[in-house]
């Protein structure tokens, strides 16, 4: 990456510019910069671009540039993999998740190590350390490392023979120590009773997850026009994300890139309708104080889930309020996403058509639904077949 600044002319009045070329980071994480002052005949765009190109070529062909063998793991990940692959090809939420995982776990472990010198034993030691520390999401960290070294091979930074991930298997997670992940029917009944005394906005958000199987970001992305009272449906065609880099909210496509329409039970639709009426009244009362987020086209986002002035709540607000509710009413802990699993669990328990569950959840393939909830279908089948014990 190159930049320039215009300097004061020489004593003879010749224009000058200072060109800076950045070549990533050194092994200590410091930026590698090369600068050169160039006297110019003119400051035209064409002349400046020519001077920059010539200096970039000079840097690239000199011995100053860090060789691939000397490139640190951290420099490759931040300057190459994140910028050229993750940021350009993956969704904002994925970029933010990867950045957090790298910053807090992966980079600190491999800090100071050269990309080309990392061996399979180093990867094994990383996962052993993660397990001993009781940390989660080992699968996610495995996939990140797999992608990093796959790109390193594709981009010729290391050879395929030096791929440290080739013989590394995905870490096993002890299922016996997993946290409770969903509520059964009895627990859902208790939850719905508790929700009768909860503020409408929070109650609606929780039910959208537990009754409709929606993801948190999908709930936050619902706009008023998404709800159809004539046929009891909600169009799920967007997710709300927060861009920390540019400090603004953005609507992105659903997780699999495909919009879907979810069916809403009559009683719940009445609750949603009442909430939306009150939300519209709040907008009228605010008048000019109503300040919704603005989309990329300069249009206001007519979101359902906002603060009293029309602006989106913090992305984590639903989760934070959910945790407070669990503590306040002494309910068994499941994370907010577990409400989506509770929806699927309830549907499976009622012998619902697996295709209906798939479409409501937004899975691209029914096999994904079957695989995700196969443990539930197996449990319920065993329960049904155990009735033979009474006559055998």
PDB file of C-alpha atoms in Angstrom, residues 3-286:
ATOM      1  CA  UNK A   3       0.634   6.992  -0.068  1.00  0.00           C
ATOM      2  CA  UNK A   4       2.252  10.362  -0.630  1.00  0.00           C
ATOM      3  CA  UNK A   5       2.400  13.914   0.687  1.00  0.00           C
ATOM      4  CA  UNK A   6       3.394  17.101  -1.120  1.00  0.00           C
ATOM      5  CA  UNK A   7       6.502  18.772   0.334  1.00  0.00           C
ATOM      6  CA  UNK A   8       7.786  22.332   0.033  1.00  0.00           C
ATOM      7  CA  UNK A   9       9.556  22.978  -3.300  1.00  0.00           C
ATOM      8  CA  UNK A  10      13.343  22.810  -3.582  1.00  0.00           C
ATOM      9  CA  UNK A  11      15.411  26.001  -3.482  1.00  0.00           C
ATOM     10  CA  UNK A  12      15.242  25.969  -7.281  1.00  0.00           C
ATOM     11  CA  UNK A  13      11.429  25.834  -7.070  1.00  0.00           C
ATOM     12  CA  UNK A  14      11.103  22.186  -8.118  1.00  0.00           C
ATOM     13  CA  UNK A  15       8.017  20.439  -6.676  1.00  0.00           C
ATOM     14  CA  UNK A  16       8.639  17.479  -4.354  1.00  0.00           C
ATOM     15  CA  UNK A  17       6.620  14.629  -2.888  1.00  0.00           C
ATOM     16  CA  UNK A  18       7.351  12.110  -0.146  1.00  0.00           C
ATOM     17  CA  UNK A  19       6.225   8.571  -1.022  1.00  0.00           C
ATOM     18  CA  UNK A  20       5.556   5.952   1.657  1.00  0.00           C
ATOM     19  CA  UNK A  21       5.205   2.244   0.837  1.00  0.00           C
ATOM     20  CA  UNK A  22       3.953  -0.135   3.559  1.00  0.00           C
ATOM     21  CA  UNK A  23       4.813  -3.830   3.445  1.00  0.00           C
ATOM     22  CA  UNK A  24       2.893  -5.331   6.359  1.00  0.00           C
ATOM     23  CA  UNK A  25       4.456  -6.021   9.765  1.00  0.00           C
ATOM     24  CA  UNK A  26       7.754  -7.351  11.047  1.00  0.00           C
ATOM     25  CA  UNK A  27       8.078 -10.223  13.544  1.00  0.00           C
ATOM     26  CA  UNK A  28       7.428  -7.852  16.442  1.00  0.00           C
ATOM     27  CA  UNK A  29       4.233  -6.534  14.917  1.00  0.00           C
ATOM     28  CA  UNK A  30       5.719  -3.202  13.833  1.00  0.00           C
ATOM     29  CA  UNK A  31       4.773  -1.773  10.440  1.00  0.00           C
ATOM     30  CA  UNK A  32       7.368  -2.114   7.692  1.00  0.00           C
ATOM     31  CA  UNK A  33       7.573   1.267   5.913  1.00  0.00           C
ATOM     32  CA  UNK A  34       9.830   2.565   3.148  1.00  0.00           C
ATOM     33  CA  UNK A  35       9.940   6.253   2.240  1.00  0.00           C
ATOM     34  CA  UNK A  36      11.514   8.273  -0.545  1.00  0.00           C
ATOM     35  CA  UNK A  37      11.535  11.976  -1.443  1.00  0.00           C
ATOM     36  CA  UNK A  38      11.137  12.510  -5.183  1.00  0.00           C
ATOM     37  CA  UNK A  39      11.687  15.733  -7.122  1.00  0.00           C
ATOM     38  CA  UNK A  40       8.991  16.182  -9.759  1.00  0.00           C
ATOM     39  CA  UNK A  41       8.662  18.125 -12.987  1.00  0.00           C
ATOM     40  CA  UNK A  42       4.981  18.636 -12.218  1.00  0.00           C
ATOM     41  CA  UNK A  43       2.383  17.596  -9.633  1.00  0.00           C
ATOM     42  CA  UNK A  44      -0.102  16.217 -12.126  1.00  0.00           C
ATOM     43  CA  UNK A  45      -1.963  13.042 -11.149  1.00  0.00           C
ATOM     44  CA  UNK A  46      -0.225  11.161 -13.946  1.00  0.00           C
ATOM     45  CA  UNK A  47       3.247  12.214 -12.801  1.00  0.00           C
ATOM     46  CA  UNK A  48       2.522  11.353  -9.162  1.00  0.00           C
ATOM     47  CA  UNK A  49       1.113   7.927 -10.053  1.00  0.00           C
ATOM     48  CA  UNK A  50       4.191   7.221 -12.186  1.00  0.00           C
ATOM     49  CA  UNK A  51       6.548   8.160  -9.349  1.00  0.00           C
ATOM     50  CA  UNK A  52       4.632   5.981  -6.872  1.00  0.00           C
ATOM     51  CA  UNK A  53       4.637   3.009  -9.236  1.00  0.00           C
ATOM     52  CA  UNK A  54       8.380   3.314  -9.821  1.00  0.00           C
ATOM     53  CA  UNK A  55       9.103   3.408  -6.072  1.00  0.00           C
ATOM     54  CA  UNK A  56       6.793   0.431  -5.403  1.00  0.00           C
ATOM     55  CA  UNK A  57       8.721  -1.516  -8.038  1.00  0.00           C
ATOM     56  CA  UNK A  58      12.007  -0.431  -6.474  1.00  0.00           C
ATOM     57  CA  UNK A  59      10.899  -1.645  -3.051  1.00  0.00           C
ATOM     58  CA  UNK A  60       9.548  -4.927  -4.429  1.00  0.00           C
ATOM     59  CA  UNK A  61      12.797  -5.757  -6.238  1.00  0.00           C
ATOM     60  CA  UNK A  62      15.146  -4.648  -3.466  1.00  0.00           C
ATOM     61  CA  UNK A  63      16.399  -6.716  -0.542  1.00  0.00           C
ATOM     62  CA  UNK A  64      14.405  -4.568   1.872  1.00  0.00           C
ATOM     63  CA  UNK A  65      11.169  -6.520   1.521  1.00  0.00           C
ATOM     64  CA  UNK A  66      10.521  -9.254   4.043  1.00  0.00           C
ATOM     65  CA  UNK A  67      10.894 -12.625   2.378  1.00  0.00           C
ATOM     66  CA  UNK A  68       8.123 -15.199   2.652  1.00  0.00           C
ATOM     67  CA  UNK A  69      10.313 -17.341   4.879  1.00  0.00           C
ATOM     68  CA  UNK A  70      10.687 -14.440   7.309  1.00  0.00           C
ATOM     69  CA  UNK A  71       7.019 -13.373   7.338  1.00  0.00           C
ATOM     70  CA  UNK A  72       5.429 -13.715  10.757  1.00  0.00           C
ATOM     71  CA  UNK A  73       2.179 -15.571  11.267  1.00  0.00           C
ATOM     72  CA  UNK A  74       0.611 -12.408  12.687  1.00  0.00           C
ATOM     73  CA  UNK A  75       1.642 -10.277   9.702  1.00  0.00           C
ATOM     74  CA  UNK A  76       0.272 -12.777   7.202  1.00  0.00           C
ATOM     75  CA  UNK A  77      -3.041 -13.117   9.047  1.00  0.00           C
ATOM     76  CA  UNK A  78      -3.665  -9.391   9.530  1.00  0.00           C
ATOM     77  CA  UNK A  79      -2.181  -7.950   6.350  1.00  0.00           C
ATOM     78  CA  UNK A  80      -2.986 -10.688   3.856  1.00  0.00           C
ATOM     79  CA  UNK A  81      -5.634 -13.178   4.995  1.00  0.00           C
ATOM     80  CA  UNK A  82      -7.943 -10.746   6.800  1.00  0.00           C
ATOM     81  CA  UNK A  83      -7.668  -7.929   4.231  1.00  0.00           C
ATOM     82  CA  UNK A  84      -7.632  -9.906   0.990  1.00  0.00           C
ATOM     83  CA  UNK A  85      -9.902 -12.822   1.901  1.00  0.00           C
ATOM     84  CA  UNK A  86     -12.097 -12.310   4.970  1.00  0.00           C
ATOM     85  CA  UNK A  87     -12.923  -8.618   4.574  1.00  0.00           C
ATOM     86  CA  UNK A  88     -13.557  -8.846   0.829  1.00  0.00           C
ATOM     87  CA  UNK A  89     -15.377 -12.196   0.603  1.00  0.00           C
ATOM     88  CA  UNK A  90     -17.181 -12.829   3.881  1.00  0.00           C
ATOM     89  CA  UNK A  91     -19.995 -11.082   5.728  1.00  0.00           C
ATOM     90  CA  UNK A  92     -19.364  -8.302   8.237  1.00  0.00           C
ATOM     91  CA  UNK A  93     -20.507 -10.464  11.170  1.00  0.00           C
ATOM     92  CA  UNK A  94     -18.075 -13.213  10.133  1.00  0.00           C
ATOM     93  CA  UNK A  95     -15.251 -10.685   9.836  1.00  0.00           C
ATOM     94  CA  UNK A  96     -15.978  -9.378  13.331  1.00  0.00           C
ATOM     95  CA  UNK A  97     -16.147 -12.897  14.797  1.00  0.00           C
ATOM     96  CA  UNK A  98     -12.877 -13.917  13.154  1.00  0.00           C
ATOM     97  CA  UNK A  99     -11.172 -10.714  14.278  1.00  0.00           C
ATOM     98  CA  UNK A 100     -12.226 -11.287  17.892  1.00  0.00           C
ATOM     99  CA  UNK A 101     -11.108 -14.942  17.865  1.00  0.00           C
ATOM    100  CA  UNK A 102      -7.761 -14.059  16.308  1.00  0.00           C
ATOM    101  CA  UNK A 103      -7.075 -11.128  18.626  1.00  0.00           C
ATOM    102  CA  UNK A 104      -8.011 -12.906  21.850  1.00  0.00           C
ATOM    103  CA  UNK A 105      -6.863 -16.487  21.265  1.00  0.00           C
ATOM    104  CA  UNK A 106      -5.003 -17.447  18.088  1.00  0.00           C
ATOM    105  CA  UNK A 107      -2.542 -14.592  17.517  1.00  0.00           C
ATOM    106  CA  UNK A 108      -1.393 -14.380  21.176  1.00  0.00           C
ATOM    107  CA  UNK A 109      -0.458 -18.090  21.073  1.00  0.00           C
ATOM    108  CA  UNK A 110       1.443 -17.910  17.775  1.00  0.00           C
ATOM    109  CA  UNK A 111       2.871 -14.421  18.339  1.00  0.00           C
ATOM    110  CA  UNK A 112       6.502 -14.133  17.243  1.00  0.00           C
ATOM    111  CA  UNK A 113       6.353 -17.330  15.173  1.00  0.00           C
ATOM    112  CA  UNK A 114       7.168 -17.257  11.462  1.00  0.00           C
ATOM    113  CA  UNK A 115       4.415 -18.497   9.156  1.00  0.00           C
ATOM    114  CA  UNK A 116       6.702 -20.938   7.320  1.00  0.00           C
ATOM    115  CA  UNK A 117       8.102 -22.391  10.558  1.00  0.00           C
ATOM    116  CA  UNK A 118       4.822 -23.442  12.183  1.00  0.00           C
ATOM    117  CA  UNK A 119       4.651 -27.231  12.500  1.00  0.00           C
ATOM    118  CA  UNK A 120       1.789 -29.680  13.211  1.00  0.00           C
ATOM    119  CA  UNK A 121       3.044 -30.002  16.802  1.00  0.00           C
ATOM    120  CA  UNK A 122       2.512 -26.258  17.277  1.00  0.00           C
ATOM    121  CA  UNK A 123      -1.118 -26.617  16.176  1.00  0.00           C
ATOM    122  CA  UNK A 124      -1.619 -29.620  18.493  1.00  0.00           C
ATOM    123  CA  UNK A 125      -0.144 -27.653  21.397  1.00  0.00           C
ATOM    124  CA  UNK A 126      -2.486 -24.746  20.651  1.00  0.00           C
ATOM    125  CA  UNK A 127      -5.588 -26.953  20.897  1.00  0.00           C
ATOM    126  CA  UNK A 128      -4.228 -28.728  23.981  1.00  0.00           C
ATOM    127  CA  UNK A 129      -3.782 -25.327  25.614  1.00  0.00           C
ATOM    128  CA  UNK A 130      -7.305 -24.264  24.612  1.00  0.00           C
ATOM    129  CA  UNK A 131      -8.803 -27.454  26.062  1.00  0.00           C
ATOM    130  CA  UNK A 132      -6.801 -27.205  29.287  1.00  0.00           C
ATOM    131  CA  UNK A 133      -7.980 -23.598  29.653  1.00  0.00           C
ATOM    132  CA  UNK A 134     -11.602 -24.745  29.324  1.00  0.00           C
ATOM    133  CA  UNK A 135     -12.184 -22.577  26.282  1.00  0.00           C
ATOM    134  CA  UNK A 136     -14.968 -23.146  23.777  1.00  0.00           C
ATOM    135  CA  UNK A 137     -15.486 -22.950  20.016  1.00  0.00           C
ATOM    136  CA  UNK A 138     -12.580 -25.250  19.197  1.00  0.00           C
ATOM    137  CA  UNK A 139     -14.251 -26.132  15.915  1.00  0.00           C
ATOM    138  CA  UNK A 140     -14.420 -22.459  14.928  1.00  0.00           C
ATOM    139  CA  UNK A 141     -10.732 -21.962  15.737  1.00  0.00           C
ATOM    140  CA  UNK A 142      -9.855 -25.092  13.765  1.00  0.00           C
ATOM    141  CA  UNK A 143     -11.724 -23.807  10.695  1.00  0.00           C
ATOM    142  CA  UNK A 144     -10.006 -20.413  10.948  1.00  0.00           C
ATOM    143  CA  UNK A 145      -6.546 -21.992  11.075  1.00  0.00           C
ATOM    144  CA  UNK A 146      -7.473 -24.350   8.239  1.00  0.00           C
ATOM    145  CA  UNK A 147      -8.490 -21.398   6.068  1.00  0.00           C
ATOM    146  CA  UNK A 148      -5.370 -19.382   6.962  1.00  0.00           C
ATOM    147  CA  UNK A 149      -2.951 -22.098   5.880  1.00  0.00           C
ATOM    148  CA  UNK A 150      -5.014 -23.047   2.827  1.00  0.00           C
ATOM    149  CA  UNK A 151      -4.718 -19.447   1.592  1.00  0.00           C
ATOM    150  CA  UNK A 152      -1.018 -19.375   2.506  1.00  0.00           C
ATOM    151  CA  UNK A 153      -0.519 -22.327   0.153  1.00  0.00           C
ATOM    152  CA  UNK A 154      -2.720 -20.869  -2.597  1.00  0.00           C
ATOM    153  CA  UNK A 155      -0.843 -17.575  -2.462  1.00  0.00           C
ATOM    154  CA  UNK A 156       2.548 -19.378  -2.493  1.00  0.00           C
ATOM    155  CA  UNK A 157       3.667 -18.205   0.957  1.00  0.00           C
ATOM    156  CA  UNK A 158       4.265 -21.806   1.992  1.00  0.00           C
ATOM    157  CA  UNK A 159       4.370 -25.064   0.051  1.00  0.00           C
ATOM    158  CA  UNK A 160       1.719 -27.745   0.348  1.00  0.00           C
ATOM    159  CA  UNK A 161       4.336 -30.032   1.875  1.00  0.00           C
ATOM    160  CA  UNK A 162       4.719 -27.557   4.739  1.00  0.00           C
ATOM    161  CA  UNK A 163       0.998 -27.322   5.544  1.00  0.00           C
ATOM    162  CA  UNK A 164       0.821 -27.831   9.344  1.00  0.00           C
ATOM    163  CA  UNK A 165      -2.946 -28.441   9.184  1.00  0.00           C
ATOM    164  CA  UNK A 166      -2.873 -31.349   6.722  1.00  0.00           C
ATOM    165  CA  UNK A 167      -2.768 -34.100   9.350  1.00  0.00           C
ATOM    166  CA  UNK A 168      -4.625 -32.212  12.093  1.00  0.00           C
ATOM    167  CA  UNK A 169      -8.117 -33.533  12.801  1.00  0.00           C
ATOM    168  CA  UNK A 170     -10.963 -31.384  14.047  1.00  0.00           C
ATOM    169  CA  UNK A 171     -10.863 -31.294  17.892  1.00  0.00           C
ATOM    170  CA  UNK A 172     -13.390 -33.479  19.667  1.00  0.00           C
ATOM    171  CA  UNK A 173     -15.748 -31.768  22.080  1.00  0.00           C
ATOM    172  CA  UNK A 174     -16.882 -33.684  25.141  1.00  0.00           C
ATOM    173  CA  UNK A 175     -20.652 -33.663  24.708  1.00  0.00           C
ATOM    174  CA  UNK A 176     -21.192 -34.615  28.359  1.00  0.00           C
ATOM    175  CA  UNK A 177     -19.860 -31.228  29.432  1.00  0.00           C
ATOM    176  CA  UNK A 178     -21.873 -29.143  27.030  1.00  0.00           C
ATOM    177  CA  UNK A 179     -24.265 -26.617  28.514  1.00  0.00           C
ATOM    178  CA  UNK A 180     -27.996 -27.097  28.346  1.00  0.00           C
ATOM    179  CA  UNK A 181     -28.949 -25.978  24.830  1.00  0.00           C
ATOM    180  CA  UNK A 182     -32.771 -25.871  24.690  1.00  0.00           C
ATOM    181  CA  UNK A 183     -36.002 -25.967  26.695  1.00  0.00           C
ATOM    182  CA  UNK A 184     -38.471 -28.833  26.532  1.00  0.00           C
ATOM    183  CA  UNK A 185     -42.234 -28.305  26.353  1.00  0.00           C
ATOM    184  CA  UNK A 186     -42.665 -28.063  30.127  1.00  0.00           C
ATOM    185  CA  UNK A 187     -39.912 -25.466  30.392  1.00  0.00           C
ATOM    186  CA  UNK A 188     -41.370 -23.485  27.495  1.00  0.00           C
ATOM    187  CA  UNK A 189     -44.721 -23.341  29.328  1.00  0.00           C
ATOM    188  CA  UNK A 190     -42.951 -21.921  32.384  1.00  0.00           C
ATOM    189  CA  UNK A 191     -41.112 -19.379  30.217  1.00  0.00           C
ATOM    190  CA  UNK A 192     -44.303 -18.217  28.467  1.00  0.00           C
ATOM    191  CA  UNK A 193     -45.979 -17.757  31.866  1.00  0.00           C
ATOM    192  CA  UNK A 194     -43.073 -15.580  32.995  1.00  0.00           C
ATOM    193  CA  UNK A 195     -43.244 -13.546  29.779  1.00  0.00           C
ATOM    194  CA  UNK A 196     -46.794 -12.432  30.590  1.00  0.00           C
ATOM    195  CA  UNK A 197     -45.258  -9.921  33.006  1.00  0.00           C
ATOM    196  CA  UNK A 198     -42.453  -8.760  30.715  1.00  0.00           C
ATOM    197  CA  UNK A 199     -42.329  -5.562  28.653  1.00  0.00           C
ATOM    198  CA  UNK A 200     -43.805  -6.122  25.134  1.00  0.00           C
ATOM    199  CA  UNK A 201     -40.597  -5.435  23.218  1.00  0.00           C
ATOM    200  CA  UNK A 202     -38.629  -8.023  25.173  1.00  0.00           C
ATOM    201  CA  UNK A 203     -41.525 -10.512  25.195  1.00  0.00           C
ATOM    202  CA  UNK A 204     -41.948 -10.281  21.417  1.00  0.00           C
ATOM    203  CA  UNK A 205     -38.224 -10.743  20.769  1.00  0.00           C
ATOM    204  CA  UNK A 206     -38.019 -13.848  22.969  1.00  0.00           C
ATOM    205  CA  UNK A 207     -41.116 -15.391  21.393  1.00  0.00           C
ATOM    206  CA  UNK A 208     -39.841 -14.713  17.885  1.00  0.00           C
ATOM    207  CA  UNK A 209     -36.921 -16.980  18.746  1.00  0.00           C
ATOM    208  CA  UNK A 210     -38.853 -19.636  20.687  1.00  0.00           C
ATOM    209  CA  UNK A 211     -42.080 -19.722  18.643  1.00  0.00           C
ATOM    210  CA  UNK A 212     -40.771 -18.904  15.159  1.00  0.00           C
ATOM    211  CA  UNK A 213     -37.207 -20.224  15.359  1.00  0.00           C
ATOM    212  CA  UNK A 214     -35.602 -16.909  14.355  1.00  0.00           C
ATOM    213  CA  UNK A 215     -31.987 -15.939  14.920  1.00  0.00           C
ATOM    214  CA  UNK A 216     -31.188 -12.830  16.972  1.00  0.00           C
ATOM    215  CA  UNK A 217     -29.864 -10.860  13.988  1.00  0.00           C
ATOM    216  CA  UNK A 218     -32.970 -11.810  11.974  1.00  0.00           C
ATOM    217  CA  UNK A 219     -35.262 -10.461  14.701  1.00  0.00           C
ATOM    218  CA  UNK A 220     -33.313  -7.203  14.743  1.00  0.00           C
ATOM    219  CA  UNK A 221     -33.603  -6.960  10.943  1.00  0.00           C
ATOM    220  CA  UNK A 222     -37.418  -7.165  10.750  1.00  0.00           C
ATOM    221  CA  UNK A 223     -39.059  -3.983   9.416  1.00  0.00           C
ATOM    222  CA  UNK A 224     -42.704  -2.990   9.670  1.00  0.00           C
ATOM    223  CA  UNK A 225     -43.379  -3.885   6.040  1.00  0.00           C
ATOM    224  CA  UNK A 226     -41.975  -7.394   6.649  1.00  0.00           C
ATOM    225  CA  UNK A 227     -45.088  -8.368   8.639  1.00  0.00           C
ATOM    226  CA  UNK A 228     -48.168  -9.513   6.727  1.00  0.00           C
ATOM    227  CA  UNK A 229     -51.312  -9.676   8.866  1.00  0.00           C
ATOM    228  CA  UNK A 230     -53.449 -11.034   6.005  1.00  0.00           C
ATOM    229  CA  UNK A 231     -51.722 -14.390   5.886  1.00  0.00           C
ATOM    230  CA  UNK A 232     -49.920 -14.434   9.259  1.00  0.00           C
ATOM    231  CA  UNK A 233     -46.389 -14.345   7.898  1.00  0.00           C
ATOM    232  CA  UNK A 234     -43.131 -12.450   8.388  1.00  0.00           C
ATOM    233  CA  UNK A 235     -40.623 -12.014   5.584  1.00  0.00           C
ATOM    234  CA  UNK A 236     -37.082 -12.743   6.778  1.00  0.00           C
ATOM    235  CA  UNK A 237     -34.912 -11.139   4.128  1.00  0.00           C
ATOM    236  CA  UNK A 238     -32.248  -9.357   6.180  1.00  0.00           C
ATOM    237  CA  UNK A 239     -30.087  -9.395   9.277  1.00  0.00           C
ATOM    238  CA  UNK A 240     -29.010  -6.346  11.258  1.00  0.00           C
ATOM    239  CA  UNK A 241     -25.294  -5.918  11.966  1.00  0.00           C
ATOM    240  CA  UNK A 242     -23.174  -3.190  13.478  1.00  0.00           C
ATOM    241  CA  UNK A 243     -20.092  -2.068  11.571  1.00  0.00           C
ATOM    242  CA  UNK A 244     -17.610  -1.149  14.310  1.00  0.00           C
ATOM    243  CA  UNK A 245     -15.140   0.268  11.799  1.00  0.00           C
ATOM    244  CA  UNK A 246     -17.585   2.821  10.362  1.00  0.00           C
ATOM    245  CA  UNK A 247     -19.753   3.136  13.510  1.00  0.00           C
ATOM    246  CA  UNK A 248     -23.097   2.386  11.871  1.00  0.00           C
ATOM    247  CA  UNK A 249     -25.821  -0.247  11.582  1.00  0.00           C
ATOM    248  CA  UNK A 250     -26.190  -2.206   8.352  1.00  0.00           C
ATOM    249  CA  UNK A 251     -28.770  -4.579   6.928  1.00  0.00           C
ATOM    250  CA  UNK A 252     -27.214  -7.635   5.338  1.00  0.00           C
ATOM    251  CA  UNK A 253     -28.660 -10.742   3.667  1.00  0.00           C
ATOM    252  CA  UNK A 254     -29.878 -13.733   5.736  1.00  0.00           C
ATOM    253  CA  UNK A 255     -27.291 -16.251   6.885  1.00  0.00           C
ATOM    254  CA  UNK A 256     -27.533 -18.469   3.792  1.00  0.00           C
ATOM    255  CA  UNK A 257     -28.237 -15.542   1.468  1.00  0.00           C
ATOM    256  CA  UNK A 258     -31.835 -16.632   0.824  1.00  0.00           C
ATOM    257  CA  UNK A 259     -34.972 -14.835   2.013  1.00  0.00           C
ATOM    258  CA  UNK A 260     -37.732 -16.929   3.576  1.00  0.00           C
ATOM    259  CA  UNK A 261     -41.244 -16.446   4.887  1.00  0.00           C
ATOM    260  CA  UNK A 262     -42.100 -17.785   8.349  1.00  0.00           C
ATOM    261  CA  UNK A 263     -45.584 -18.660   9.547  1.00  0.00           C
ATOM    262  CA  UNK A 264     -46.858 -17.006  12.733  1.00  0.00           C
ATOM    263  CA  UNK A 265     -49.520 -18.612  15.007  1.00  0.00           C
ATOM    264  CA  UNK A 266     -52.712 -16.544  15.361  1.00  0.00           C
ATOM    265  CA  UNK A 267     -52.317 -15.692  19.059  1.00  0.00           C
ATOM    266  CA  UNK A 268     -48.745 -14.567  18.635  1.00  0.00           C
ATOM    267  CA  UNK A 269     -49.609 -12.485  15.574  1.00  0.00           C
ATOM    268  CA  UNK A 270     -52.127 -10.571  17.676  1.00  0.00           C
ATOM    269  CA  UNK A 271     -49.352  -9.752  20.151  1.00  0.00           C
ATOM    270  CA  UNK A 272     -47.095  -8.578  17.320  1.00  0.00           C
ATOM    271  CA  UNK A 273     -49.891  -6.440  15.859  1.00  0.00           C
ATOM    272  CA  UNK A 274     -50.498  -4.732  19.204  1.00  0.00           C
ATOM    273  CA  UNK A 275     -46.788  -4.078  19.685  1.00  0.00           C
ATOM    274  CA  UNK A 276     -46.481  -2.595  16.188  1.00  0.00           C
ATOM    275  CA  UNK A 277     -49.433  -0.247  16.844  1.00  0.00           C
ATOM    276  CA  UNK A 278     -47.747   1.040  19.995  1.00  0.00           C
ATOM    277  CA  UNK A 279     -44.456   1.391  18.134  1.00  0.00           C
ATOM    278  CA  UNK A 280     -46.172   3.568  15.495  1.00  0.00           C
ATOM    279  CA  UNK A 281     -47.762   5.687  18.238  1.00  0.00           C
ATOM    280  CA  UNK A 282     -44.329   6.213  19.759  1.00  0.00           C
ATOM    281  CA  UNK A 283     -43.047   7.413  16.393  1.00  0.00           C
ATOM    282  CA  UNK A 284     -45.888   9.939  16.110  1.00  0.00           C
ATOM    283  CA  UNK A 285     -45.278  11.212  19.644  1.00  0.00           C
ATOM    284  CA  UNK A 286     -41.546  11.697  18.922  1.00  0.00           C
TER     285      UNK A 286
END
